[in-house]
Short mmCIF file of C-alpha atoms in Angstrom, two decimals:
data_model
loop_
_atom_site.label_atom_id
_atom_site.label_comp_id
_atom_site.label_asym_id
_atom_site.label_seq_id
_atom_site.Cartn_x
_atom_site.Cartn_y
_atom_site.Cartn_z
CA UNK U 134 -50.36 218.92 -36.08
CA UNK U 135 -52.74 216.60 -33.83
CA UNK U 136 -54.49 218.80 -30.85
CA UNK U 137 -55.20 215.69 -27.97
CA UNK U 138 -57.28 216.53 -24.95
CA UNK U 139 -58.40 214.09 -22.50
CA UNK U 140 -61.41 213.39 -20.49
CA UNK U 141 -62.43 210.40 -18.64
CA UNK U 142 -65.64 207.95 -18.53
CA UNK U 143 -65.40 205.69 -15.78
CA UNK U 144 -67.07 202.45 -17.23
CA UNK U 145 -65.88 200.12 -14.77
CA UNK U 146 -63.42 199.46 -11.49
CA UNK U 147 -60.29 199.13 -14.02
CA UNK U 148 -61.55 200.40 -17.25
CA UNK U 149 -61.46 204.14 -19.02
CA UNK U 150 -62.31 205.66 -21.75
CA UNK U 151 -60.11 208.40 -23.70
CA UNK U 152 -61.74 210.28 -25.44
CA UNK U 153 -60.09 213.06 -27.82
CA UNK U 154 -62.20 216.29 -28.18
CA UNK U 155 -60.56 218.12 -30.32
CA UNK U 156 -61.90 215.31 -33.01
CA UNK U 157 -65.41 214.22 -32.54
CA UNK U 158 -65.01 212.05 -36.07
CA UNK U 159 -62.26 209.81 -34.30
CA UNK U 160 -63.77 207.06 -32.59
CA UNK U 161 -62.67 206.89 -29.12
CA UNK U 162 -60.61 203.63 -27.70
CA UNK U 163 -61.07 201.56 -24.61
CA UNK U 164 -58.23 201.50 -22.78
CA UNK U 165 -58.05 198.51 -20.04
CA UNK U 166 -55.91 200.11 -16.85
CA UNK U 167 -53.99 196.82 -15.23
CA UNK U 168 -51.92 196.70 -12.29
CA UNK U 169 -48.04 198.08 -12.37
CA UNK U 170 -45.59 195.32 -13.18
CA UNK U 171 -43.62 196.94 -10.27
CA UNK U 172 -44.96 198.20 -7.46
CA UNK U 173 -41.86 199.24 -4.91
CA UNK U 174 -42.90 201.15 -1.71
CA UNK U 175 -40.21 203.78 -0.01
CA UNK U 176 -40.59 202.16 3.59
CA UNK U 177 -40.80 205.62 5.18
CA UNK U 178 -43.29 208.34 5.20
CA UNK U 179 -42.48 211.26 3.91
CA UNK U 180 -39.08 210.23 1.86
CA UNK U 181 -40.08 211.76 -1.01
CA UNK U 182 -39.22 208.47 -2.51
CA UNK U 183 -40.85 208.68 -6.41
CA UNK U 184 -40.25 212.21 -7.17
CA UNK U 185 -36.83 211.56 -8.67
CA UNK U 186 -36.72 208.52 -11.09
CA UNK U 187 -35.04 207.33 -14.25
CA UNK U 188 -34.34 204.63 -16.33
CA UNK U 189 -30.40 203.62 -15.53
CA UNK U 190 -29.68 201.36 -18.98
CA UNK U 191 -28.41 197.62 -18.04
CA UNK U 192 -26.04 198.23 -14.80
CA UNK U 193 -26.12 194.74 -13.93
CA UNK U 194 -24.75 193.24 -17.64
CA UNK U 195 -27.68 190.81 -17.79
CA UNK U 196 -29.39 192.28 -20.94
CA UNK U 197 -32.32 193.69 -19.01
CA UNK U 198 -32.40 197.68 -18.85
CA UNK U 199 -32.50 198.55 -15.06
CA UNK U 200 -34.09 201.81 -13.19
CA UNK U 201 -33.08 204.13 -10.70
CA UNK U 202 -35.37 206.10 -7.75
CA UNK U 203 -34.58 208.64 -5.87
CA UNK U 204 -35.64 209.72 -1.68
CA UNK U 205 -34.44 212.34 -0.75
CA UNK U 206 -36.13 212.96 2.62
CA UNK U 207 -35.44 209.73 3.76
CA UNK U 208 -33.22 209.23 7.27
CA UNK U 209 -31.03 206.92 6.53
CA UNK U 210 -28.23 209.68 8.41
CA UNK U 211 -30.56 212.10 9.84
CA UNK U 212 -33.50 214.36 8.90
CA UNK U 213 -33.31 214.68 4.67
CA UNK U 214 -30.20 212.69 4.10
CA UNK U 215 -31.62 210.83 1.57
CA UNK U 216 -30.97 207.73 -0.53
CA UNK U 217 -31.20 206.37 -4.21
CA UNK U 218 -32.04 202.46 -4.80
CA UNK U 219 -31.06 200.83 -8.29
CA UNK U 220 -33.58 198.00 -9.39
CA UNK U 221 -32.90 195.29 -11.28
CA UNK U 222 -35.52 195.43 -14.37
CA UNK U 223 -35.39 191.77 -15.04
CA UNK U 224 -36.50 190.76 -11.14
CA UNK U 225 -37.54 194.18 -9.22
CA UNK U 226 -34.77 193.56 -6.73
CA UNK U 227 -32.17 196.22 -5.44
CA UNK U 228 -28.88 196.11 -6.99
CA UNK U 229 -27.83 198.92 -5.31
CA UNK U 230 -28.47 201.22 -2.38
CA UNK U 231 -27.05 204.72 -2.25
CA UNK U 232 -27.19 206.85 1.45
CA UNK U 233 -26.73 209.91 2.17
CA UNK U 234 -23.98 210.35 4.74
CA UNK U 235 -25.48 213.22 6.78
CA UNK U 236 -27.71 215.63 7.66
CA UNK U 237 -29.98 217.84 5.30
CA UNK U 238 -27.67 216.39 1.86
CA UNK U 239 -30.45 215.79 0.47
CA UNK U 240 -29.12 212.84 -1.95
CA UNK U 241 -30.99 211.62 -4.37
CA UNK U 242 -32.58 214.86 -4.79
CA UNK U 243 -32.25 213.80 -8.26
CA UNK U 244 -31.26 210.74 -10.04
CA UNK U 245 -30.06 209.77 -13.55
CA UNK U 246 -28.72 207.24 -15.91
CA UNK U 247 -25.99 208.51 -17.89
CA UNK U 248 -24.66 206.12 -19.74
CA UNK U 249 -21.67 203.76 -19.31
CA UNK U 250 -19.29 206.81 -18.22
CA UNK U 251 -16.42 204.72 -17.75
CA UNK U 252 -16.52 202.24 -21.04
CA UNK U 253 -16.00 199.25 -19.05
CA UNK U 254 -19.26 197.87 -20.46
CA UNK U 255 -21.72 198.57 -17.37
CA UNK U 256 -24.61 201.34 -17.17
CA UNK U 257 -23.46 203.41 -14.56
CA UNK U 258 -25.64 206.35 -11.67
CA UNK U 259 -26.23 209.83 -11.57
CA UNK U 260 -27.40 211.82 -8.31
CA UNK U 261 -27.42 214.65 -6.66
CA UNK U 262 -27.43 215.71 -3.23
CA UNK U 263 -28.65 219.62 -3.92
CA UNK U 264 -27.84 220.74 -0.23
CA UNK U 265 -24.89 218.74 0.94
CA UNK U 266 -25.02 220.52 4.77
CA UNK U 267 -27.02 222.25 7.16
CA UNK U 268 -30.49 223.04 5.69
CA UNK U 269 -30.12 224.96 2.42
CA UNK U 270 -26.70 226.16 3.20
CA UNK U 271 -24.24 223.61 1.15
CA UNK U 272 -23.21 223.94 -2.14
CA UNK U 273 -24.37 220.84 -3.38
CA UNK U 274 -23.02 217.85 -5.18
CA UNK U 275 -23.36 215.16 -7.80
CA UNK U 276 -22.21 211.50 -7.92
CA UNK U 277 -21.40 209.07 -10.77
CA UNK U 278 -21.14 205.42 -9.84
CA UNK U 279 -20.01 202.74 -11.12
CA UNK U 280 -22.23 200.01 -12.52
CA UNK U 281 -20.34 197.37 -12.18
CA UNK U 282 -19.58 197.50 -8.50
CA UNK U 283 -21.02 200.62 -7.11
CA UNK U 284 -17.57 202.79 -6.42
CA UNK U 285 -17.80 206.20 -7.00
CA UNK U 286 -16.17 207.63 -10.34
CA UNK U 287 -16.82 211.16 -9.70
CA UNK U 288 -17.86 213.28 -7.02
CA UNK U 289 -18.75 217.06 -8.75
CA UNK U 290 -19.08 219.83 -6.19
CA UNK U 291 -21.00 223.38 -6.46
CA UNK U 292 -19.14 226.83 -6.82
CA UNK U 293 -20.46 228.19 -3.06
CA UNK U 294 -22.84 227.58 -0.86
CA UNK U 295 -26.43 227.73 -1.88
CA UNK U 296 -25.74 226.85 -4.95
CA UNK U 297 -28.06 224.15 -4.90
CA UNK U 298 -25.94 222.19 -7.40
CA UNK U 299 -27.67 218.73 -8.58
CA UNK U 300 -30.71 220.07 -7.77
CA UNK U 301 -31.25 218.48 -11.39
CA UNK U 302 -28.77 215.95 -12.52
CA UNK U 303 -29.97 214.36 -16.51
CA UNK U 304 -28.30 212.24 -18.67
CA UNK U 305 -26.85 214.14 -21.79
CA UNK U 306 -24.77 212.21 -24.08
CA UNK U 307 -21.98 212.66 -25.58
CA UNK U 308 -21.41 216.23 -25.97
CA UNK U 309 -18.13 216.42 -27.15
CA UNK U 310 -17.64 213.21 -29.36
CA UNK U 311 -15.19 211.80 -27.56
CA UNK U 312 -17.31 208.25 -27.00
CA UNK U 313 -17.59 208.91 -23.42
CA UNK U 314 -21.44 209.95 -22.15
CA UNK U 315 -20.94 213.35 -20.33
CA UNK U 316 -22.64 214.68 -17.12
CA UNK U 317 -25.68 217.30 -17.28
CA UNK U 318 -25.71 218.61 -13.60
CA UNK U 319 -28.12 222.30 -12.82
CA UNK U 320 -27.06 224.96 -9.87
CA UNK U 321 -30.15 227.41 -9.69
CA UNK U 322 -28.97 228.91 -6.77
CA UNK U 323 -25.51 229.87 -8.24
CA UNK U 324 -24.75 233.18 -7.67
CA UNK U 325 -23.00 234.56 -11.46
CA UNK U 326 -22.83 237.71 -12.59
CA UNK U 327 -26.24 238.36 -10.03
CA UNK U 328 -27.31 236.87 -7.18
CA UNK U 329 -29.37 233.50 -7.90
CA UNK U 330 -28.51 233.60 -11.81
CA UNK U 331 -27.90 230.15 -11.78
CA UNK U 332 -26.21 227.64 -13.43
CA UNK U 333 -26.08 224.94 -16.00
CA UNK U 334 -22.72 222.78 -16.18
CA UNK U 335 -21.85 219.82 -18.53
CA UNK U 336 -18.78 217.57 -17.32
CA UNK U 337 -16.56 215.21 -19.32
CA UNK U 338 -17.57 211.42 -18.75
CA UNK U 339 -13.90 210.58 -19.45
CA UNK U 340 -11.87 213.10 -17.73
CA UNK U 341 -14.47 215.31 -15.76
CA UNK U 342 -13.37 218.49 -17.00
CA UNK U 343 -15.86 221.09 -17.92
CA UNK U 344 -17.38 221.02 -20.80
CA UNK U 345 -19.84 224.07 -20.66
CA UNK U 346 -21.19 226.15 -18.01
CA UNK U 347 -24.01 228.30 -18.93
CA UNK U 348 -25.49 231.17 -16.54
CA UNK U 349 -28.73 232.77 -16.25
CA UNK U 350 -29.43 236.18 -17.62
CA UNK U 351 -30.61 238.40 -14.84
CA UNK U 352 -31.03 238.38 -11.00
CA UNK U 353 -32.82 235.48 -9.57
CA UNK U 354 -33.22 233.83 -12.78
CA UNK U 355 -32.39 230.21 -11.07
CA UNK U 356 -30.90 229.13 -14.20
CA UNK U 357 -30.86 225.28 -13.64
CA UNK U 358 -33.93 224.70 -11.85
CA UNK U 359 -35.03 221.87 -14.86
CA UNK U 360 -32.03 219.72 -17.09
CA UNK U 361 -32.80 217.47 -19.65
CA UNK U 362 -30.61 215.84 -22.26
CA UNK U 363 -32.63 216.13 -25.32
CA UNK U 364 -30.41 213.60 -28.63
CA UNK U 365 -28.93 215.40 -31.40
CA UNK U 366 -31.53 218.12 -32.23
CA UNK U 367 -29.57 220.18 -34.63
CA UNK U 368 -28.14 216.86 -36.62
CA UNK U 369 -24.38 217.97 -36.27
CA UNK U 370 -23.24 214.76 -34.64
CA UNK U 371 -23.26 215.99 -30.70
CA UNK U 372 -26.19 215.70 -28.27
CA UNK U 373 -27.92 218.60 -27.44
CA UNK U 374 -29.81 219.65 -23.97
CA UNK U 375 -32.50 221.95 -22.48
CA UNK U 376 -32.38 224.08 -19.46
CA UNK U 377 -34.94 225.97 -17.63
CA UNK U 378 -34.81 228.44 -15.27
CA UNK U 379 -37.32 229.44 -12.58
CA UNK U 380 -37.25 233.35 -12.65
CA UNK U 381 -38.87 235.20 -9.68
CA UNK U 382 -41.67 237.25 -10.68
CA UNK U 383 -42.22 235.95 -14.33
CA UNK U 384 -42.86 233.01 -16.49
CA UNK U 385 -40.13 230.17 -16.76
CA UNK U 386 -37.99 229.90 -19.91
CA UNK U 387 -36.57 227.13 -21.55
CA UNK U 388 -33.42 226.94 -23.64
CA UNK U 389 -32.11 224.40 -26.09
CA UNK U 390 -28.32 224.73 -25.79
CA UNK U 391 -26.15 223.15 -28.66
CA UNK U 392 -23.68 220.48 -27.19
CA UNK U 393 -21.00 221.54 -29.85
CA UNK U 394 -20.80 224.94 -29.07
CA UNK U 395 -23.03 226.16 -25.80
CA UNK U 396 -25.40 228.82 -28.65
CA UNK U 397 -29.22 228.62 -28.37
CA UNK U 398 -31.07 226.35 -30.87
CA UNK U 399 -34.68 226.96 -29.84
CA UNK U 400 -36.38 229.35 -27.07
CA UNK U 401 -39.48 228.62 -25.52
CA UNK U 402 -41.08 231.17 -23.53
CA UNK U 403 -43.41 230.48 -20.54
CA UNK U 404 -42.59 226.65 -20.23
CA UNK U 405 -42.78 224.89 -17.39
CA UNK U 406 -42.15 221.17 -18.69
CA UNK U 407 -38.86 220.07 -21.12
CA UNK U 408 -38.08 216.37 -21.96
CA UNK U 409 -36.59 214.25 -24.90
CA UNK U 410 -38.49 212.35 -26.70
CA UNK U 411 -36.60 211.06 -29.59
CA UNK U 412 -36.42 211.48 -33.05
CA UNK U 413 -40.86 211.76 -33.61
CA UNK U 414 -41.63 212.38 -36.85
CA UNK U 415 -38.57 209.75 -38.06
CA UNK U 416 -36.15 212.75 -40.20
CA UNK U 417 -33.15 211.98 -38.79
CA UNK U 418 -33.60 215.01 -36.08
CA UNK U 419 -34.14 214.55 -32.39
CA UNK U 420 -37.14 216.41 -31.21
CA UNK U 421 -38.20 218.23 -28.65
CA UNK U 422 -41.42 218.18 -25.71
CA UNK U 423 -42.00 221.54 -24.17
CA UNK U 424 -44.64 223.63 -22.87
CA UNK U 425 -47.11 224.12 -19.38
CA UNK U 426 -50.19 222.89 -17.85
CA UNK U 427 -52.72 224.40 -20.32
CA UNK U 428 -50.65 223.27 -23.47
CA UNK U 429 -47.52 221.24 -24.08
CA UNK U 430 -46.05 220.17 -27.52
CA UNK U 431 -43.83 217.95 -29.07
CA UNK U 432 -41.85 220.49 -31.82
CA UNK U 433 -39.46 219.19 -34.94
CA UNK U 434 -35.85 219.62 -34.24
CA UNK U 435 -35.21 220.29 -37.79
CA UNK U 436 -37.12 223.49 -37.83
CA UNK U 437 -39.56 224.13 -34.79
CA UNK U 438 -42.62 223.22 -36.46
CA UNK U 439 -45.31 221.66 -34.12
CA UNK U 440 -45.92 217.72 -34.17
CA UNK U 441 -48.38 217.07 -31.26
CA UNK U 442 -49.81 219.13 -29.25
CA UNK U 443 -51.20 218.33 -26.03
CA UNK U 444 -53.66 219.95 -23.23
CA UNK U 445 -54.34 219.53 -19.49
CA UNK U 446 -51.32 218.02 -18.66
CA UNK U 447 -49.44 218.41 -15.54
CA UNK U 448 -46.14 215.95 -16.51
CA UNK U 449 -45.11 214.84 -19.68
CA UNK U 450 -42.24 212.80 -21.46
CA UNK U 451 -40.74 210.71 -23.79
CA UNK U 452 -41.81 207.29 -23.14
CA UNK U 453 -40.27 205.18 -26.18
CA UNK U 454 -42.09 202.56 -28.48
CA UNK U 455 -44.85 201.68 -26.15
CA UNK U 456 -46.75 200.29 -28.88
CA UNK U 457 -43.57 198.84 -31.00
CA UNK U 458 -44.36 200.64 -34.03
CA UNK U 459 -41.10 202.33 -34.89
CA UNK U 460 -42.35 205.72 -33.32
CA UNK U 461 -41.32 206.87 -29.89
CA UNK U 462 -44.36 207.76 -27.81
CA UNK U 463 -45.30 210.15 -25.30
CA UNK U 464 -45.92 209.58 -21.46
CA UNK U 465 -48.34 212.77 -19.39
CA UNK U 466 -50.46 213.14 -16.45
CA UNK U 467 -54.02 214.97 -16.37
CA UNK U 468 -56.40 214.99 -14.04
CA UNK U 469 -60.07 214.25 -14.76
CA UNK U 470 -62.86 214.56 -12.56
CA UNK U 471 -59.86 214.85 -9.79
CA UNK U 472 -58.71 212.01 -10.54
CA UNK U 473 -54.98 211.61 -11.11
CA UNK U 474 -54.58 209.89 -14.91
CA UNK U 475 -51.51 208.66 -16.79
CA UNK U 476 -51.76 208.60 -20.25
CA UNK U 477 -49.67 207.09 -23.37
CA UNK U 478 -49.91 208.83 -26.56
CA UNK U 479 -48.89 207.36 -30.33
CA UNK U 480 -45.83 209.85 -31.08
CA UNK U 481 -47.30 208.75 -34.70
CA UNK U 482 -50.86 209.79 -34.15
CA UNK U 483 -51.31 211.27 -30.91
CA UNK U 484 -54.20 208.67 -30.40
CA UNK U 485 -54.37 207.47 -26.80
CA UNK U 486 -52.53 203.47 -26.35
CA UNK U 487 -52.84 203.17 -22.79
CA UNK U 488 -54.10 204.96 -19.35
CA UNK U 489 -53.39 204.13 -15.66
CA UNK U 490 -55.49 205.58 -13.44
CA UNK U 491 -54.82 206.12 -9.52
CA UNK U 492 -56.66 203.48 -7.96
CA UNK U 493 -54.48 202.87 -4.83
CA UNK U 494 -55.29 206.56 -3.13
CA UNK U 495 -51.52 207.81 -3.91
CA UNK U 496 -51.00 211.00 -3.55
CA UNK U 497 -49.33 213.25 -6.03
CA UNK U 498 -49.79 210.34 -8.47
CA UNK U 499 -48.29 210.93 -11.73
CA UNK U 500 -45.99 213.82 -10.71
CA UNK U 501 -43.04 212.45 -12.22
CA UNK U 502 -43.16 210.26 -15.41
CA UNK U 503 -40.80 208.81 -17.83
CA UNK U 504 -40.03 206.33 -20.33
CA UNK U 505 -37.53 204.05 -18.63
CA UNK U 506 -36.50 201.68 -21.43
CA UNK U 507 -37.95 197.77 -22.47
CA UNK U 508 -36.86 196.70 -18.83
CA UNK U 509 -38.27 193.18 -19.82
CA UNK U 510 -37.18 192.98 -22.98
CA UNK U 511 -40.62 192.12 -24.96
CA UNK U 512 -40.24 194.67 -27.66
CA UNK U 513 -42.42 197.15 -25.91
CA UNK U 514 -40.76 200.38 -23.84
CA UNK U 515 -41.87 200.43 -20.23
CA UNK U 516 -42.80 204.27 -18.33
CA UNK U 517 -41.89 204.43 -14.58
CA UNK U 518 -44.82 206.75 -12.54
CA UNK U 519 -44.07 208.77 -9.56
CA UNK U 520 -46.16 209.49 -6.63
CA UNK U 521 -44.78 211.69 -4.01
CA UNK U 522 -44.44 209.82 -0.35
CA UNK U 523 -45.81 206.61 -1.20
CA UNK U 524 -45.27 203.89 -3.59
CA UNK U 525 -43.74 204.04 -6.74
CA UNK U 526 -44.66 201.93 -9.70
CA UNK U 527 -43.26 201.00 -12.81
CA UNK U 528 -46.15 199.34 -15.94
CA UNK U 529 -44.81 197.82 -18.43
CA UNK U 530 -45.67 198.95 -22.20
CA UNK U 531 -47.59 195.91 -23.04
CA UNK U 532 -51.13 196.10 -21.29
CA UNK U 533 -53.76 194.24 -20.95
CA UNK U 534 -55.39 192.33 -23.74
CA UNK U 535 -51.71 192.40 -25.68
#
């Protein structure tokens, strides 16, 4: 297991140092912090435009992986209808723009890829509009588009109102093994067997039925609150996922939920953070990122041991081969000195490749990160970088002096 901890030396205007502390042998890298290869502004203050983001595979057909970024306080209808804009990641440039229709829906509360849904050889969308009426009173819904030209494929609506459904929409795979991707979609404020257990639901990408639908255990659990698709963890040929929930009056949970059959693979108690981040330590098992501020780590699918282990971070993920070695990487925030950092860590050594550091005064930089795919197809996997209200900007994985 490698322990990483980061602090920061400001040498010059664009220039940090990483330095790992939990190894004073290992000499510590210069990392050169360049400007984003993207850098796409929401046009209105307070949109919220950043916090939801993903990589959306190639919607367009041109080869070129594309991304997708959610606002979902913007006015495009009203106060907090919202919207979700598709960029192209060959050129930058919209290929699509989704609004909401009205009021308080909230879309783009959160946004996905999930795969080409429909097999017709296009990427196609993911979002969800977690309010869908009057101000916390809807049930909530999620969309899949198409890729190819934008119509909608499904529209998936929550249980009651308050349900908050798509809250949290992820990409999940292919649950059942039917060759379609499937839909990951989270209700915390489903009311199950208690008020505000929540729920978890997995659809059908070919039909839309329902796959699985997983409640909380107890009264205002808020099962749902966090989704994320995670690969085959348990190596039985379906995808697997995590859910957390966001319990009032203790810790959060998380849960890794077999695709196959809806029974718990791995528990993780007091976890804030869950994301995929591929198959790490290359044994044939997807593994797994969980964990909170003071300590998040990447554990073995195969059998829960720990891989990485990181500290001080307040958003981590998956990032893919940065560095093109064969390993997938990791992607977190920390802040040193108050200063808003975004790191990339070798999933092989859990050295430091890369770090941006907020030089543009956004706030809430670094609250959302994620690997997004090789959007420019150089060989190196690009991370996409949230900031909440103001720009949002995407960095290639090739930096400077590569």
């Amino acid at each position: 297991m490698r322990i990483v901890s980061t602090c920061l030396v400001i040498q010059s205007l664009y220039t940090i140092l990483a330095l790992s502390e939990e190894i004073p042998d290992q000499s510590a890298p210069a990392v050169q912090v360049c400007a984003p290869t993207y850098f796409l502004l929401g046009h209105e203050h307070d949109a919220s435009f950043g916090t939801s983001l993903s990589g959306a595979d190639d919607v367009n057909g041109d080869g070129f992986p594309d991304f997708i970024i959610g606002a979902s306080e913007f006015k495009p209808a009203g106060s907090r209808s919202g919207r979700a804009v598709v960029f192209s990641g060959a050129t930058g440039d919209a290929l699509y723009v989704f609004r909401g229709q009205f009021e308080y829906q909230t879309f783009g509360s959160s946004v996905a890829g999930p795969g080409d849904v429909d097999q017709d050889g296009f990427a196609d969308l993911l979002i969800g509009a977690s309010d869908n009426s009057a101000p916390n009173t809807g049930p909530g819904k999620a969309f899949v588009f198409s890729g190819r030209d934008g119509d909608t494929l499904y529209v998936f609506t929550g249980e009651a109102p308050l349900d908050r459904f798509g809250h949290q929409v992820s990409w999940v795979g292919d649950v059942n093994m039917d060759g379609h991707p499937d839909i990951l979609v989270g209700a915390p404020g489903n009311d199950g067997s208690a008020t505000k257990t929540g729920r978890v639901y997995v659809f059908s990408g070919s039909d839309g039925a329902t796959l699985h639908a997983i409640s909380g255990a107890k009264e205002n659990d808020h099962m749902g609150y966090v989704v994320a698709g995670l690969g085959d963890v348990d190596g039985d040929g379906a995808t697997d996922f995590a859910i957390r929930n966001r319990p009032v009056g203790s810790p959060n949970d998380v849960y890794v939920i077999s695709g196959s059959d809806g029974d718990t693979l791995m528990f993780f108690e007091d976890a804030d953070f869950v994301s995929k981040c591929g198959d790490i330590n290359s044994d044939g098992y997807a593994d797994v990122v969980a964990g909170r501020v003071d300590t998040s780590r990447v554990y073995s699918g195969l059998d829960r041991s720990i891989l990485l282990e990181f500290v001080n971070v307040v958003a981590i993920s998956g990032a893919g081969d940065v560095n093109a070695d064969g390993i997938p990487d990791i992607v977190a925030t920390s802040f040193n000195g108050g200063v808003a950092v975004v790191y990339v860590f070798s999933g092989l050594t859990g050295d430091t490749l890369v770090g941006y550091r907020n030089n543009l005064s956004l706030r809430s930089f670094g609250a959302r990160v994620t690997g997004i795919g090789d959007f420019n197809n150089d060989g190196f996997a690009d991370i996409g970088v949230g900031a909440r209200s103001r720009p949002r900007w995407v960095r290639s994985g090739r930096w400077c002096g590569r």
